[in-house]
XYZ file of C-alpha atoms in Angstrom:
722
model
C 56.697 21.799 -13.351
C 56.536 25.575 -13.643
C 54.178 25.834 -10.657
C 56.448 23.545 -8.615
C 59.518 25.616 -9.457
C 57.655 28.824 -8.574
C 56.479 27.542 -5.191
C 59.984 26.272 -4.491
C 61.559 29.657 -5.177
C 58.862 31.473 -3.237
C 59.681 29.601 0.012
C 61.612 31.836 2.453
C 65.217 30.756 2.950
C 66.616 30.337 6.410
C 69.626 32.461 7.156
C 72.682 30.186 6.938
C 75.165 30.276 9.792
C 78.777 31.071 8.969
C 80.736 27.970 7.965
C 83.723 28.875 10.200
C 83.146 30.072 13.751
C 85.288 30.494 16.818
C 84.730 27.834 19.460
C 83.787 29.209 22.845
C 86.481 29.176 25.583
C 84.837 26.532 27.760
C 84.601 24.110 24.836
C 88.206 24.763 23.951
C 89.222 23.965 27.521
C 87.277 20.689 27.554
C 88.658 19.616 24.169
C 92.289 20.507 24.742
C 92.489 19.618 28.422
C 91.586 16.002 27.787
C 94.610 15.808 25.506
C 96.977 17.162 28.175
C 95.635 15.101 31.094
C 95.117 11.612 29.735
C 94.718 9.763 33.043
C 95.319 9.952 36.764
C 99.032 9.229 36.321
C 99.433 12.166 33.948
C 97.673 14.578 36.312
C 99.880 13.615 39.279
C 102.987 13.656 37.061
C 102.303 17.306 36.232
C 102.004 18.190 39.905
C 105.246 16.362 40.736
C 107.071 18.232 37.999
C 105.763 21.550 39.303
C 107.091 20.622 42.776
C 110.503 19.683 41.347
C 110.693 22.899 39.384
C 109.896 24.779 42.612
C 113.021 23.283 44.251
C 111.295 20.765 46.497
C 113.431 18.252 48.411
C 110.449 16.348 49.846
C 107.346 15.363 47.865
C 104.526 13.577 49.670
C 101.735 12.011 47.553
C 98.591 10.778 49.324
C 96.110 8.706 47.324
C 92.588 7.793 48.472
C 90.805 4.717 47.188
C 93.129 4.180 44.228
C 92.434 7.750 43.114
C 88.631 7.712 43.199
C 88.684 9.587 46.499
C 91.242 12.120 45.265
C 94.963 12.823 45.392
C 96.977 15.299 47.462
C 100.520 16.321 46.432
C 102.496 18.243 49.053
C 106.015 19.646 48.608
C 108.418 21.880 50.506
C 109.286 24.016 47.476
C 109.393 27.802 47.237
C 105.601 28.287 47.368
C 103.462 30.678 45.297
C 103.478 34.476 45.656
C 100.074 36.070 46.219
C 100.318 38.167 43.036
C 100.568 34.904 41.010
C 97.331 33.382 42.301
C 95.194 34.722 39.466
C 97.517 33.424 36.703
C 98.253 30.084 38.365
C 95.542 28.184 36.510
C 95.311 30.287 33.352
C 96.167 28.599 30.095
C 99.697 29.190 28.757
C 100.774 31.115 31.874
C 104.229 29.988 33.058
C 107.316 31.225 34.818
C 109.671 28.833 32.984
C 110.054 30.593 29.613
C 109.401 34.011 28.131
C 109.489 33.141 24.419
C 109.784 30.272 21.947
C 113.566 30.669 21.723
C 113.795 29.611 25.356
C 112.402 26.150 24.533
C 115.704 25.171 22.884
C 117.600 25.496 26.141
C 114.928 24.726 28.715
C 115.933 22.258 31.456
C 112.868 22.588 33.680
C 110.300 19.789 33.612
C 107.378 22.044 32.688
C 107.241 25.096 30.451
C 104.009 25.009 28.418
C 101.663 26.436 31.061
C 98.878 23.924 30.387
C 98.929 21.527 33.349
C 96.978 23.301 36.108
C 94.572 24.853 33.629
C 93.774 21.370 32.206
C 93.414 19.795 35.664
C 90.993 22.561 36.637
C 88.878 21.875 33.553
C 88.666 18.155 34.328
C 88.328 18.078 38.114
C 87.874 20.074 41.325
C 91.173 21.760 42.223
C 92.287 23.548 45.412
C 95.734 24.835 46.424
C 97.273 25.570 49.842
C 100.546 27.469 49.565
C 103.021 29.507 51.629
C 106.316 31.240 50.777
C 109.145 31.790 53.177
C 108.190 35.475 53.543
C 104.453 34.999 54.061
C 103.167 34.918 57.637
C 100.519 32.264 56.981
C 99.422 29.834 54.320
C 96.515 30.508 51.961
C 93.958 28.128 50.504
C 92.716 28.970 47.023
C 89.713 27.182 45.460
C 89.366 27.311 41.684
C 86.376 26.810 39.389
C 86.085 24.779 36.192
C 87.464 27.646 34.077
C 90.441 28.302 36.326
C 88.967 31.332 38.047
C 89.353 31.892 41.794
C 86.252 30.974 43.775
C 87.613 31.816 47.239
C 90.772 32.421 49.247
C 91.178 31.890 52.988
C 93.937 31.442 55.580
C 94.871 27.817 56.154
C 97.051 25.744 58.478
C 100.305 24.484 57.039
C 102.804 22.079 58.575
C 105.916 23.596 56.948
C 107.421 27.054 56.744
C 107.075 27.004 52.962
C 105.643 24.818 50.226
C 102.448 23.888 48.402
C 99.677 21.313 48.645
C 97.578 20.701 45.535
C 94.404 18.580 45.878
C 92.527 16.909 43.000
C 88.976 15.607 43.428
C 86.392 14.157 40.997
C 88.729 13.672 38.047
C 86.986 13.647 34.640
C 83.682 14.723 36.244
C 82.883 16.879 33.174
C 83.576 14.033 30.733
C 81.072 11.222 31.488
C 82.581 8.638 29.120
C 86.110 9.219 30.377
C 84.945 9.110 33.972
C 83.127 5.802 33.409
C 86.293 4.261 31.929
C 88.338 5.737 34.753
C 86.132 4.099 37.408
C 85.953 0.835 35.496
C 89.747 0.514 35.189
C 90.675 2.133 38.488
C 93.124 -0.623 39.519
C 95.010 -0.254 36.290
C 94.954 3.524 36.683
C 96.433 3.254 40.165
C 99.180 0.890 38.967
C 100.104 3.360 36.241
C 100.172 6.120 38.846
C 102.643 4.187 41.035
C 104.785 3.437 37.986
C 104.848 7.103 37.049
C 105.890 8.177 40.542
C 108.556 5.452 40.518
C 110.161 7.090 37.459
C 110.804 10.295 39.367
C 111.749 8.526 42.588
C 114.527 6.723 40.668
C 116.041 9.660 38.802
C 115.524 12.472 41.323
C 117.696 10.799 43.956
C 118.242 14.006 45.918
C 114.492 14.337 46.541
C 112.676 12.263 49.149
C 109.501 10.764 47.698
C 106.695 9.511 49.940
C 103.632 7.715 48.583
C 100.808 6.410 50.725
C 97.395 4.909 49.995
C 94.197 5.116 52.048
C 91.505 2.472 51.460
C 87.733 2.710 51.925
C 88.084 1.810 55.632
C 90.394 4.780 56.189
C 93.501 2.630 56.720
C 96.574 4.354 55.290
C 99.449 2.234 53.948
C 102.904 3.412 52.974
C 103.528 2.398 49.378
C 106.876 3.990 48.553
C 109.590 5.868 50.424
C 113.010 6.995 49.251
C 115.817 8.523 51.278
C 116.739 11.537 49.115
C 120.426 10.770 49.678
C 121.486 11.931 46.219
C 122.652 8.453 45.076
C 120.688 6.530 42.476
C 121.576 3.171 43.999
C 119.889 4.220 47.274
C 116.757 5.148 45.374
C 116.779 1.810 43.487
C 117.227 -0.065 46.755
C 114.354 1.848 48.378
C 112.009 1.154 45.459
C 112.982 -2.386 44.427
C 114.918 -3.850 47.363
C 118.604 -4.658 47.827
C 118.420 -7.803 45.660
C 117.603 -5.687 42.603
C 121.106 -4.143 42.537
C 122.758 -7.566 42.606
C 121.628 -8.122 38.997
C 123.018 -4.770 37.803
C 126.394 -3.170 37.051
C 127.064 0.559 37.142
C 127.653 2.399 33.886
C 129.463 5.753 33.693
C 130.544 6.856 30.235
C 131.502 10.337 29.026
C 132.371 11.810 25.648
C 132.447 15.253 24.119
C 128.738 15.120 23.205
C 127.185 12.757 25.770
C 127.334 11.549 29.303
C 125.651 8.263 30.160
C 125.127 7.275 33.816
C 123.115 4.534 35.433
C 122.862 0.780 35.811
C 122.410 -2.086 33.369
C 121.818 -5.843 33.746
C 124.642 -8.290 33.853
C 124.994 -10.455 30.770
C 123.257 -13.408 32.378
C 119.746 -14.734 31.566
C 119.020 -14.901 35.293
C 119.508 -11.116 35.486
C 116.965 -10.441 32.734
C 113.173 -10.388 32.633
C 110.479 -11.873 30.427
C 109.207 -8.393 29.527
C 110.523 -4.871 29.119
C 108.756 -3.370 32.146
C 112.016 -2.637 33.969
C 113.703 -0.482 31.347
C 114.005 3.228 32.069
C 115.647 5.927 29.954
C 115.977 9.539 31.111
C 117.193 12.570 29.215
C 118.754 15.219 31.415
C 116.749 13.776 34.295
C 113.460 13.740 32.355
C 111.648 10.372 31.852
C 111.250 9.723 28.111
C 109.770 7.016 25.879
C 112.077 5.902 23.079
C 111.472 2.510 21.461
C 114.521 2.940 19.231
C 116.912 3.476 22.125
C 115.455 0.547 24.040
C 115.670 -1.685 20.974
C 119.296 -0.669 20.437
C 120.182 -1.695 23.997
C 118.261 -4.972 23.698
C 120.140 -5.728 20.466
C 123.483 -5.328 22.237
C 122.535 -7.941 24.826
C 121.151 -10.381 22.309
C 124.241 -10.089 20.106
C 126.422 -11.016 23.077
C 124.228 -13.809 24.384
C 121.899 -15.668 21.992
C 120.033 -17.244 24.912
C 118.325 -13.902 25.585
C 116.943 -13.790 22.083
C 115.819 -17.403 22.021
C 113.983 -17.055 25.333
C 112.656 -13.531 24.570
C 114.373 -12.116 27.643
C 114.905 -8.379 28.213
C 117.694 -6.732 30.173
C 116.980 -4.282 32.961
C 118.491 -0.823 32.752
C 118.207 2.609 34.307
C 120.090 5.136 32.193
C 120.306 8.928 32.286
C 121.656 10.560 29.115
C 123.148 14.019 29.639
C 123.497 16.255 26.593
C 123.065 19.790 25.313
C 119.299 20.617 25.334
C 119.690 22.362 21.973
C 120.486 18.959 20.409
C 116.942 17.608 20.896
C 113.350 18.790 20.825
C 111.209 17.978 23.869
C 108.222 20.076 22.717
C 106.582 17.270 20.690
C 103.712 16.088 22.876
C 101.989 17.690 25.901
C 103.453 15.098 28.321
C 106.957 15.723 26.833
C 107.837 12.025 26.898
C 108.395 11.811 23.161
C 111.711 13.468 22.234
C 113.190 14.080 18.790
C 116.975 14.094 18.506
C 118.844 16.119 15.934
C 121.068 13.076 15.371
C 119.482 10.007 16.940
C 121.920 7.607 15.321
C 124.815 9.180 17.203
C 122.953 8.707 20.475
C 122.261 5.052 19.613
C 125.907 4.458 18.721
C 127.123 6.057 21.954
C 124.724 3.906 23.990
C 125.635 0.679 22.236
C 129.396 1.285 22.478
C 129.205 2.208 26.165
C 127.098 -0.833 27.123
C 128.989 -3.291 24.918
C 132.310 -2.112 26.339
C 131.034 -2.496 29.894
C 129.551 -5.965 29.404
C 132.636 -7.406 27.735
C 134.761 -6.239 30.693
C 132.358 -7.432 33.428
C 133.077 -10.902 34.836
C 130.302 -13.411 34.397
C 129.974 -17.136 33.756
C 129.726 -17.422 29.994
C 129.660 -21.209 29.720
C 127.525 -22.016 32.738
C 126.069 -25.492 32.646
C 122.520 -24.224 33.128
C 122.782 -21.910 30.149
C 124.066 -24.720 27.952
C 121.332 -27.046 29.104
C 118.758 -24.341 28.364
C 120.189 -23.930 24.846
C 120.028 -27.682 24.294
C 116.391 -27.796 25.363
C 115.506 -24.958 23.011
C 117.209 -26.667 20.062
C 115.734 -30.100 20.774
C 113.423 -31.180 17.978
C 114.732 -28.680 15.440
C 116.645 -29.506 12.291
C 120.260 -30.161 13.250
C 121.901 -28.845 10.126
C 119.709 -25.774 9.683
C 119.240 -24.631 13.256
C 122.002 -26.020 15.500
C 124.944 -24.567 13.636
C 123.662 -20.958 13.490
C 122.813 -21.175 17.187
C 126.437 -22.001 18.024
C 127.707 -19.136 15.942
C 125.330 -16.691 17.630
C 126.386 -17.920 21.069
C 129.992 -16.996 20.373
C 129.336 -13.509 18.972
C 130.922 -10.751 21.010
C 133.106 -12.939 23.212
C 136.312 -12.357 21.296
C 136.899 -9.176 23.285
C 136.770 -11.023 26.596
C 139.927 -11.444 28.659
C 141.640 -14.780 28.307
C 140.370 -15.978 31.666
C 136.846 -16.210 30.242
C 135.944 -18.943 27.793
C 133.191 -19.061 25.223
C 130.542 -21.785 25.350
C 131.465 -25.131 23.826
C 129.486 -26.149 20.735
C 126.078 -27.547 21.490
C 125.342 -31.199 20.656
C 123.236 -31.691 17.567
C 119.678 -32.688 18.450
C 118.339 -36.019 17.381
C 115.481 -36.122 14.945
C 112.781 -38.728 15.122
C 110.106 -39.215 12.501
C 106.578 -39.406 13.730
C 104.699 -42.536 12.595
C 101.938 -41.934 10.043
C 98.471 -41.358 11.443
C 96.068 -44.294 11.124
C 93.020 -43.790 8.979
C 89.691 -43.803 10.826
C 87.147 -46.380 9.854
C 83.669 -45.166 9.067
C 80.105 -46.327 9.295
C 78.101 -47.295 6.247
C 75.506 -44.542 6.102
C 76.554 -40.994 5.169
C 73.781 -38.379 5.325
C 74.941 -35.266 3.511
C 73.352 -31.891 2.818
C 72.392 -31.250 -0.767
C 74.471 -28.416 -2.225
C 72.797 -26.279 -4.907
C 73.999 -27.351 -8.318
C 76.585 -24.934 -9.788
C 77.487 -24.482 -13.412
C 80.120 -27.235 -13.157
C 79.345 -30.917 -13.044
C 77.907 -32.208 -9.731
C 80.242 -34.196 -7.459
C 80.155 -37.905 -8.218
C 79.430 -40.456 -5.474
C 81.216 -43.783 -5.685
C 81.606 -46.836 -3.463
C 84.742 -48.582 -2.375
C 85.752 -51.300 0.017
C 87.556 -50.694 3.256
C 90.854 -51.932 1.829
C 90.531 -49.718 -1.225
C 89.743 -46.768 1.015
C 92.904 -47.294 3.055
C 94.975 -47.264 -0.111
C 94.016 -43.731 -0.927
C 97.033 -41.382 -0.515
C 96.591 -39.138 2.535
C 97.637 -36.096 0.523
C 94.402 -36.345 -1.488
C 91.763 -34.810 0.761
C 88.285 -36.180 0.270
C 85.233 -36.828 2.379
C 85.233 -40.459 3.439
C 82.367 -42.476 4.803
C 83.262 -41.536 8.359
C 82.249 -38.037 7.310
C 78.669 -37.339 8.238
C 76.359 -34.447 8.609
C 73.957 -35.244 11.439
C 70.930 -33.099 10.853
C 69.608 -31.044 13.755
C 66.739 -28.815 12.772
C 68.019 -29.151 9.225
C 66.313 -27.492 6.218
C 64.284 -29.414 3.683
C 67.188 -29.429 1.208
C 69.144 -31.953 3.300
C 69.186 -35.367 1.614
C 70.369 -38.711 2.934
C 72.806 -40.851 0.951
C 73.278 -44.441 2.094
C 74.865 -47.668 0.906
C 74.598 -51.294 1.834
C 76.124 -52.498 5.076
C 78.882 -54.332 3.171
C 80.214 -51.269 1.424
C 81.081 -47.691 2.231
C 80.698 -44.438 0.346
C 83.289 -41.888 -0.758
C 82.605 -38.478 -2.174
C 85.148 -37.788 -4.885
C 85.559 -34.188 -3.812
C 88.813 -32.327 -3.619
C 89.384 -28.956 -1.958
C 89.472 -27.283 -5.375
C 86.152 -28.833 -6.455
C 84.446 -27.606 -3.264
C 85.837 -24.111 -3.782
C 84.608 -24.191 -7.376
C 81.128 -25.306 -6.305
C 80.811 -22.608 -3.647
C 82.126 -20.002 -6.060
C 79.468 -20.981 -8.559
C 76.779 -20.582 -5.894
C 77.788 -17.027 -5.070
C 78.235 -15.963 -8.671
C 74.445 -16.120 -9.021
C 73.879 -13.947 -5.964
C 72.301 -10.548 -6.664
C 73.765 -7.330 -5.316
C 70.775 -6.998 -2.954
C 71.413 -10.478 -1.521
C 75.117 -9.699 -1.163
C 74.429 -6.553 0.819
C 72.083 -8.439 3.131
C 74.766 -10.911 4.235
C 76.258 -9.509 7.425
C 79.324 -11.682 7.853
C 82.389 -10.565 5.900
C 85.886 -11.742 6.821
C 89.035 -13.052 5.246
C 90.676 -15.912 7.063
C 94.016 -15.685 5.294
C 96.244 -15.156 8.304
C 97.724 -17.827 10.543
C 98.169 -15.335 13.373
C 95.801 -16.090 16.265
C 95.734 -12.433 17.277
C 94.713 -11.272 13.782
C 92.098 -14.000 13.524
C 90.612 -12.992 16.879
C 90.375 -9.338 15.867
C 88.875 -10.221 12.451
C 86.190 -12.501 13.897
C 85.334 -10.293 16.858
C 84.478 -7.493 14.422
C 81.829 -9.612 12.735
C 80.517 -12.127 15.267
C 79.677 -11.449 18.887
C 79.629 -14.140 21.551
C 75.860 -13.676 21.960
C 75.384 -14.856 18.350
C 76.327 -18.447 19.233
C 73.077 -18.908 21.199
C 71.109 -18.034 18.059
C 72.987 -20.350 15.705
C 71.110 -23.377 14.303
C 73.135 -26.560 13.957
C 72.843 -27.992 10.443
C 75.077 -30.988 11.008
C 78.598 -32.383 11.103
C 81.077 -32.333 8.262
C 84.019 -34.741 7.886
C 83.587 -35.937 11.494
C 85.563 -32.904 12.556
C 83.525 -29.782 11.855
C 80.119 -28.551 12.998
C 78.156 -26.646 10.350
C 75.852 -23.935 11.715
C 73.584 -21.269 10.323
C 72.998 -17.759 11.600
C 70.417 -15.996 9.440
C 71.731 -16.276 5.893
C 75.288 -16.985 7.014
C 76.959 -20.373 7.298
C 79.673 -20.971 9.916
C 81.954 -23.965 10.305
C 83.250 -24.732 13.819
C 86.268 -26.913 14.504
C 84.790 -29.336 17.068
C 88.149 -30.222 18.676
C 89.394 -26.609 18.887
C 86.053 -25.374 20.301
C 85.813 -28.053 22.946
C 89.502 -27.750 23.788
C 89.184 -24.002 24.407
C 86.120 -24.508 26.600
C 87.956 -27.114 28.669
C 90.949 -24.815 28.883
C 89.000 -21.872 30.236
C 87.126 -24.121 32.683
C 90.433 -25.474 33.998
C 91.750 -21.927 34.418
C 88.679 -20.935 36.443
C 88.262 -23.969 38.619
C 91.629 -25.658 39.171
C 93.170 -25.396 42.623
C 96.709 -26.573 43.215
C 98.491 -28.562 45.900
C 100.749 -26.387 47.989
C 104.087 -26.877 49.664
C 104.206 -24.727 52.829
C 107.566 -23.191 53.724
C 108.942 -23.504 57.269
C 110.405 -20.010 56.939
C 108.584 -17.512 54.616
C 110.821 -16.410 51.770
C 111.202 -12.589 51.373
C 110.488 -11.486 47.813
C 111.704 -7.858 47.921
C 109.113 -6.725 45.412
C 108.867 -3.124 44.315
C 106.217 -0.943 45.950
C 103.966 -1.211 42.881
C 104.409 -4.994 42.691
C 103.592 -5.375 46.379
C 100.300 -3.597 45.780
C 99.581 -5.936 42.845
C 100.094 -8.957 45.112
C 97.985 -7.574 47.975
C 95.158 -6.548 45.634
C 95.050 -9.947 43.888
C 95.603 -12.461 46.685
C 92.743 -14.668 45.425
C 94.330 -14.971 41.992
C 97.715 -15.859 43.474
C 96.019 -18.375 45.765
C 94.329 -19.925 42.750
C 97.801 -20.300 41.229
C 99.020 -22.112 44.324
C 100.876 -19.275 46.084
C 100.364 -18.095 49.638
C 101.965 -15.041 51.196
C 102.666 -13.604 54.598
C 101.695 -9.931 54.467
C 103.098 -7.399 56.949
C 101.411 -4.042 56.203
C 103.524 -2.286 58.864
C 106.838 -3.284 57.324
C 108.701 -0.821 55.087
C 108.093 -1.016 51.331
C 109.797 -3.913 49.501
C 109.681 -5.976 52.751
C 105.940 -6.443 53.273
C 105.392 -9.549 51.151
C 106.972 -12.967 51.794
C 106.221 -16.243 50.029
C 104.849 -18.780 52.537
C 103.689 -21.603 50.208
C 104.062 -22.484 46.543
C 102.574 -24.923 44.054
C 104.200 -28.185 43.052
C 103.203 -30.854 40.555
C 104.976 -34.131 39.815
C 108.349 -32.886 41.026
C 108.016 -29.451 39.347
C 108.157 -26.506 41.727
C 106.818 -23.037 41.032
C 108.724 -20.445 43.017
C 109.838 -16.813 43.129
C 110.366 -16.364 39.366
C 106.839 -17.595 38.709
C 105.472 -15.110 41.257
C 107.262 -12.292 39.433
C 105.891 -13.548 36.105
C 102.347 -13.580 37.522
C 102.812 -10.039 38.908
C 103.830 -8.866 35.438
C 100.747 -10.428 33.866
C 98.439 -8.880 36.474
C 99.910 -5.435 35.884
C 98.745 -5.695 32.308
C 95.380 -7.345 33.128
C 94.464 -6.305 36.704
C 91.759 -8.332 38.404
C 91.576 -10.907 35.611
C 92.151 -14.580 36.350
C 95.531 -15.207 34.753
C 97.946 -18.108 34.936
C 101.739 -18.242 34.715
C 102.957 -19.545 31.296
C 104.121 -22.910 32.658
C 100.706 -23.569 34.172
C 98.994 -22.354 30.996
C 100.950 -24.900 28.977
C 99.931 -27.633 31.399
C 96.244 -26.634 31.127
C 96.479 -26.555 27.325
C 97.806 -30.106 27.293
C 95.068 -31.379 29.648
C 92.345 -29.542 27.715
C 93.545 -31.034 24.435
C 93.553 -34.608 25.730
C 90.043 -34.337 27.214
C 88.421 -32.552 24.254
C 86.261 -34.085 21.546
C 88.646 -35.481 18.994
C 88.615 -35.083 15.238
C 86.937 -38.145 13.770
C 84.318 -38.570 16.488
C 80.745 -38.541 15.225
C 78.569 -36.331 17.398
C 74.815 -36.463 17.989
C 72.737 -33.275 17.656
C 72.781 -32.548 21.409
C 76.593 -32.815 21.600
C 76.965 -30.446 18.677
C 74.491 -27.987 20.199
C 76.411 -28.020 23.526
C 79.697 -27.248 21.845
C 78.144 -24.288 19.968
C 76.496 -22.915 23.131
C 79.771 -23.246 25.058
C 81.345 -20.856 22.514
C 79.120 -18.056 23.777
C 80.092 -18.747 27.406
C 83.820 -18.361 26.916
C 85.887 -15.260 27.492
C 87.852 -15.706 24.284
C 86.221 -18.268 21.972
C 87.994 -17.358 18.767
C 91.011 -19.645 18.926
C 92.186 -22.721 20.827
C 95.026 -22.492 23.419
C 97.538 -23.383 20.679
C 96.314 -20.589 18.385
C 94.201 -22.581 15.921
C 90.992 -20.749 14.921
C 87.773 -22.257 16.213
C 85.429 -20.646 13.694
C 85.592 -20.353 9.920
């Protein structure tokens, strides 16, 4: 030991590096810039804000190949003086503020001095600019660190302004660039949505957005007039029909001014999602879930139908207030704002909107609304559900003028009891796997006649003789239990006894064996989303091909083995989900052509969604007439729609499908009404509980699990795997 200690101490020690070191400037740029510029939409947003701060009245955005080919943003603002070229892309260099105290009263869009520096670090950036006093425009090319590579005279179509070009976004971040390319359609949709925000609120600025595809064909996506009126901007972006669902709101107090448009208090004027809700603060787009929730609560308190159908009002609101009463310097994109007194802002919003809605004429007791309420209440308990629904429907109508009437009470729904399910007869032989004997007494096997079996209360779960485990590549421990042909077998097992037996098995497991078992999950939630997340963490779809089928349990569950893990598959839920996904992929609908195509007046972004996903719309039974030369909002018209057994799918279903595709671009999606129809068909054609399967049928069901996009739960939310 002495010699070992001596040799240890005699070894030369390496010089340890300091624990704390300064990170080099290039690494700092790469780390921080990726937090400022999150995506393509953020990068272009920063350029638009720079143009607005420069006093531009025209902003022209040109996108190539959804952003993969680059973006050019041109404005007619004041331009950049030659002495500012060197500081233009340096970090924390800005003309908006001179000190921290200026942040409390800043009204410009930008002030942090991070945008161009971050864009330089993540892409290739060049600028062409000219001021009113300069004789010619200058092109400046910047390097990765924001330094000037070259300057040269350049042609410019205006007497003043700036053109900023971005190429190869995220080229220095391979993982981010791979995700950017993979999700380019979604990135482009987010870009159009971001530009739409500014096109709506900056009504005195003309916005132009165009897109050039791989073939070099340029299409106008968005164009506003710059008239100075918000309603003109809304019409340019969403079409004239959009305004028909809105009422104008103008409310002023000592502390706040609220201007904009909100939905009428009518379910037909609301949407199935919150995608058309915009809030601005002194002309700046902000994200505020609390303000949006407060507005949604007002609508749902005045009309219970909105809450029952999960409908959301549309609104475009600009809140004007003293900039010292809020903090916009919270996140780099400045969309998250902290108010000094947020409750007062919420109260002002709710009072303004509630007062407007109770004074706006609308049909409160329309027959369609009442019918919709009746349908929603049908099948629910009359005493527990119907009465509260009537009270909710009348909330908020007391302030209405006398010429408006509240809805009449809804009829109580009729309740019908479902007949009891018949018991399923079973064969005589019941092969069962032998379970290792726990410390408790082994389950007892007894025989009973068919009549005795039917007299068993259904609330007492036990494995009857129709329950079999058909062995497929089963281990040697599987035993076969059989009875005579004139009698059947029952296992006197309850759920608690099975739990006790399994618990006894695992109590004997060593810590080494426990660590070797890979699958760990707790199936205690009834939420399909939580179940999917829990299972997807532990089991991958490729694992299903490696599973060995042990047999069938209770004529309803397939027992499989993967390594040392046992999995139980619900045969009906698994087969139902496979049928459901096959129907979604392969079903084609009958169409009803229209003599005259029906204009849809979609927004510019929604038109692009339709034109980029024509195959998906066609698979859902919709055909369109596309006029690429028409102005935005007028390029898409419905020429045919799907019908089935007297049910027509029209404009509202197109809008619903557009909304789904914005969230899942390029994915085969179906409108909710069609999804419900597919779920019903898939359920009826699936393997039912109680059907005894042969080994090949069980193997097919297990293999189908690995071929599905989402195998973790059936269309109705029931888990497929336990």
